[in-house]
């Protein structure tokens, strides 16, 4: 496993989009963090992507309208990528998947982060939900989780049919 490169910050501060690329025997994994906005420049990253690619999107905190345009242009034009998988899609990414039809481009969705809350502890956290081809899209049932602090049940902190709406089209 080799770290090939880390993406440059285009703006000052922790919010700037950054990425790291790890090449493995199974393909390339790109872990993103920060905001996708008008400063996003994917040209350097695009040249590094070949074969099977997985985008880890848990660290994306915000996507603005200019960022949507940059992202859509990026994912629809990856000529050397044979398969693209989005993993651990953050709530900010899920919002865009629901709002922008071609936000995922040719990608399959492997997993997403879903907001849960424990009412007893007042703890909010995102849980990873794997998306399988047989995910119950019609009923939009979300998995149950127990709080790691008190052991009580956690509640899904959104409307499943709204949060998971993009899966109907996947």
CSV table of C-alpha atoms in Angstrom, one decimal:
chain,number,residue,atom,x,y,z
A,1,UNK,CA,0.0,0.0,0.0
A,2,UNK,CA,1.5,3.3,-1.1
A,3,UNK,CA,0.3,6.8,-0.5
A,4,UNK,CA,0.7,8.4,-3.9
A,5,UNK,CA,-0.2,12.0,-3.2
A,6,UNK,CA,-2.1,14.3,-1.1
A,7,UNK,CA,-4.3,17.0,-2.6
A,8,UNK,CA,-3.4,20.6,-2.3
A,9,UNK,CA,-5.4,23.0,-0.2
A,10,UNK,CA,-6.8,25.6,-2.5
A,11,UNK,CA,-7.7,28.1,0.3
A,12,UNK,CA,-6.5,28.7,3.8
A,13,UNK,CA,-8.1,27.0,6.7
A,14,UNK,CA,-9.4,23.5,7.6
A,15,UNK,CA,-12.4,23.8,5.3
A,16,UNK,CA,-10.4,23.6,2.1
A,17,UNK,CA,-10.9,20.5,0.1
A,18,UNK,CA,-8.0,18.0,0.4
A,19,UNK,CA,-7.5,14.3,-0.4
A,20,UNK,CA,-5.1,11.5,-0.1
A,21,UNK,CA,-4.6,8.7,-2.5
A,22,UNK,CA,-3.7,5.2,-1.5
A,23,UNK,CA,-3.0,2.6,-4.2
A,24,UNK,CA,-3.6,-1.0,-3.2
A,25,UNK,CA,-3.6,-4.4,-5.1
A,26,UNK,CA,-7.4,-4.0,-5.4
A,27,UNK,CA,-7.4,-0.5,-6.8
A,28,UNK,CA,-7.1,3.1,-5.7
A,29,UNK,CA,-8.7,4.6,-2.6
A,30,UNK,CA,-9.1,8.4,-2.4
A,31,UNK,CA,-10.1,9.8,1.0
A,32,UNK,CA,-11.6,13.3,0.8
A,33,UNK,CA,-12.0,15.9,3.5
A,34,UNK,CA,-13.2,19.5,3.7
A,35,UNK,CA,-15.6,21.5,1.5
A,36,UNK,CA,-16.3,21.1,-2.2
A,37,UNK,CA,-16.7,24.7,-3.4
A,38,UNK,CA,-15.6,27.1,-6.2
A,39,UNK,CA,-11.9,26.5,-5.2
A,40,UNK,CA,-12.1,22.8,-5.9
A,41,UNK,CA,-9.6,21.8,-8.6
A,42,UNK,CA,-9.7,18.1,-9.5
A,43,UNK,CA,-7.3,18.2,-12.4
A,44,UNK,CA,-4.3,16.8,-10.6
A,45,UNK,CA,-6.3,14.1,-8.9
A,46,UNK,CA,-8.0,13.2,-12.2
A,47,UNK,CA,-4.6,12.3,-13.8
A,48,UNK,CA,-3.9,9.8,-10.9
A,49,UNK,CA,-7.1,7.8,-11.2
A,50,UNK,CA,-7.0,4.5,-13.1
A,51,UNK,CA,-8.9,1.2,-12.9
A,52,UNK,CA,-11.1,0.5,-9.9
A,53,UNK,CA,-11.4,3.6,-7.7
A,54,UNK,CA,-13.2,4.1,-4.4
A,55,UNK,CA,-14.0,7.6,-3.0
A,56,UNK,CA,-14.2,7.7,0.8
A,57,UNK,CA,-16.5,10.7,1.4
A,58,UNK,CA,-17.0,10.8,5.2
A,59,UNK,CA,-14.8,13.9,5.5
A,60,UNK,CA,-16.8,16.1,3.1
A,61,UNK,CA,-18.5,18.7,5.3
A,62,UNK,CA,-20.2,20.9,2.7
A,63,UNK,CA,-20.8,21.2,-1.0
A,64,UNK,CA,-21.9,24.6,-2.4
A,65,UNK,CA,-23.5,25.2,-5.8
A,66,UNK,CA,-20.2,26.0,-7.5
A,67,UNK,CA,-18.7,22.9,-5.9
A,68,UNK,CA,-21.6,20.8,-7.3
A,69,UNK,CA,-20.7,22.0,-10.8
A,70,UNK,CA,-17.0,21.1,-10.3
A,71,UNK,CA,-17.8,17.7,-8.8
A,72,UNK,CA,-20.3,16.7,-11.6
A,73,UNK,CA,-17.8,17.7,-14.3
A,74,UNK,CA,-15.1,15.7,-12.5
A,75,UNK,CA,-17.0,12.4,-11.9
A,76,UNK,CA,-18.5,12.3,-15.4
A,77,UNK,CA,-15.1,12.6,-17.1
A,78,UNK,CA,-12.8,10.0,-15.6
A,79,UNK,CA,-11.6,8.2,-18.8
A,80,UNK,CA,-9.2,5.8,-17.2
A,81,UNK,CA,-11.5,4.7,-14.4
A,82,UNK,CA,-13.2,1.3,-15.0
A,83,UNK,CA,-15.4,1.3,-11.9
A,84,UNK,CA,-16.2,4.0,-9.3
A,85,UNK,CA,-17.5,3.4,-5.8
A,86,UNK,CA,-18.7,6.0,-3.3
A,87,UNK,CA,-18.1,4.9,0.3
A,88,UNK,CA,-19.1,6.4,3.6
A,89,UNK,CA,-21.0,9.3,2.0
A,90,UNK,CA,-21.3,12.1,4.5
A,91,UNK,CA,-24.7,13.8,5.2
A,92,UNK,CA,-23.4,16.7,3.0
A,93,UNK,CA,-22.9,14.3,0.1
A,94,UNK,CA,-26.2,12.5,0.7
A,95,UNK,CA,-27.9,15.8,0.5
A,96,UNK,CA,-26.4,16.4,-2.9
A,97,UNK,CA,-27.2,12.8,-4.1
A,98,UNK,CA,-30.8,13.5,-3.2
A,99,UNK,CA,-30.9,17.0,-4.9
A,100,UNK,CA,-28.7,16.6,-8.0
A,101,UNK,CA,-29.5,13.8,-10.3
A,102,UNK,CA,-26.1,13.3,-11.8
A,103,UNK,CA,-24.0,14.0,-8.7
A,104,UNK,CA,-22.8,10.4,-8.5
A,105,UNK,CA,-22.1,10.2,-12.2
A,106,UNK,CA,-21.3,6.5,-13.0
A,107,UNK,CA,-20.5,5.6,-9.3
A,108,UNK,CA,-22.2,2.9,-7.3
A,109,UNK,CA,-23.0,3.7,-3.7
A,110,UNK,CA,-21.3,1.3,-1.3
A,111,UNK,CA,-22.1,2.9,2.1
A,112,UNK,CA,-23.3,6.1,3.7
A,113,UNK,CA,-23.2,7.9,7.0
A,114,UNK,CA,-26.6,8.2,8.6
A,115,UNK,CA,-27.5,10.6,11.5
A,116,UNK,CA,-28.6,8.9,14.7
A,117,UNK,CA,-29.4,10.3,18.2
A,118,UNK,CA,-29.7,8.8,21.6
A,119,UNK,CA,-32.4,10.7,23.4
A,120,UNK,CA,-31.3,9.3,26.8
A,121,UNK,CA,-27.7,10.6,26.5
A,122,UNK,CA,-28.4,13.4,24.0
A,123,UNK,CA,-25.6,12.1,21.8
A,124,UNK,CA,-25.7,12.6,18.1
A,125,UNK,CA,-23.5,10.5,15.8
A,126,UNK,CA,-23.4,9.2,12.3
A,127,UNK,CA,-23.5,5.4,11.7
A,128,UNK,CA,-22.2,3.6,8.6
A,129,UNK,CA,-25.0,1.9,6.6
A,130,UNK,CA,-23.8,-0.5,3.9
A,131,UNK,CA,-25.8,-0.3,0.7
A,132,UNK,CA,-26.3,-3.7,-0.8
A,133,UNK,CA,-28.0,-4.4,-4.2
A,134,UNK,CA,-30.9,-5.9,-2.2
A,135,UNK,CA,-31.3,-2.9,0.1
A,136,UNK,CA,-35.0,-2.6,0.9
A,137,UNK,CA,-35.5,0.5,-1.2
A,138,UNK,CA,-39.3,0.3,-1.3
A,139,UNK,CA,-39.7,0.4,2.5
A,140,UNK,CA,-36.6,2.6,3.2
A,141,UNK,CA,-36.0,0.7,6.5
A,142,UNK,CA,-32.9,1.9,8.4
A,143,UNK,CA,-31.0,-0.5,10.6
A,144,UNK,CA,-31.3,-0.2,14.4
A,145,UNK,CA,-28.3,0.8,16.5
A,146,UNK,CA,-27.8,0.9,20.3
A,147,UNK,CA,-26.0,3.7,22.0
A,148,UNK,CA,-22.4,2.8,23.0
A,149,UNK,CA,-22.7,4.9,26.2
A,150,UNK,CA,-26.0,3.8,27.7
A,151,UNK,CA,-26.9,0.7,25.6
A,152,UNK,CA,-30.3,2.2,24.8
A,153,UNK,CA,-31.8,2.4,21.3
A,154,UNK,CA,-30.7,5.2,19.0
A,155,UNK,CA,-33.2,6.9,16.8
A,156,UNK,CA,-32.6,7.7,13.1
A,157,UNK,CA,-32.4,11.5,13.1
A,158,UNK,CA,-34.2,12.2,9.7
A,159,UNK,CA,-37.0,10.8,7.7
A,160,UNK,CA,-35.7,7.6,6.1
A,161,UNK,CA,-37.8,8.1,2.9
A,162,UNK,CA,-36.3,11.5,2.5
A,163,UNK,CA,-32.7,10.8,3.5
A,164,UNK,CA,-32.5,7.6,1.4
A,165,UNK,CA,-34.5,8.8,-1.5
A,166,UNK,CA,-31.5,8.7,-3.9
A,167,UNK,CA,-31.3,4.9,-3.5
A,168,UNK,CA,-34.5,4.5,-5.4
A,169,UNK,CA,-32.7,5.8,-8.5
A,170,UNK,CA,-29.5,3.9,-7.9
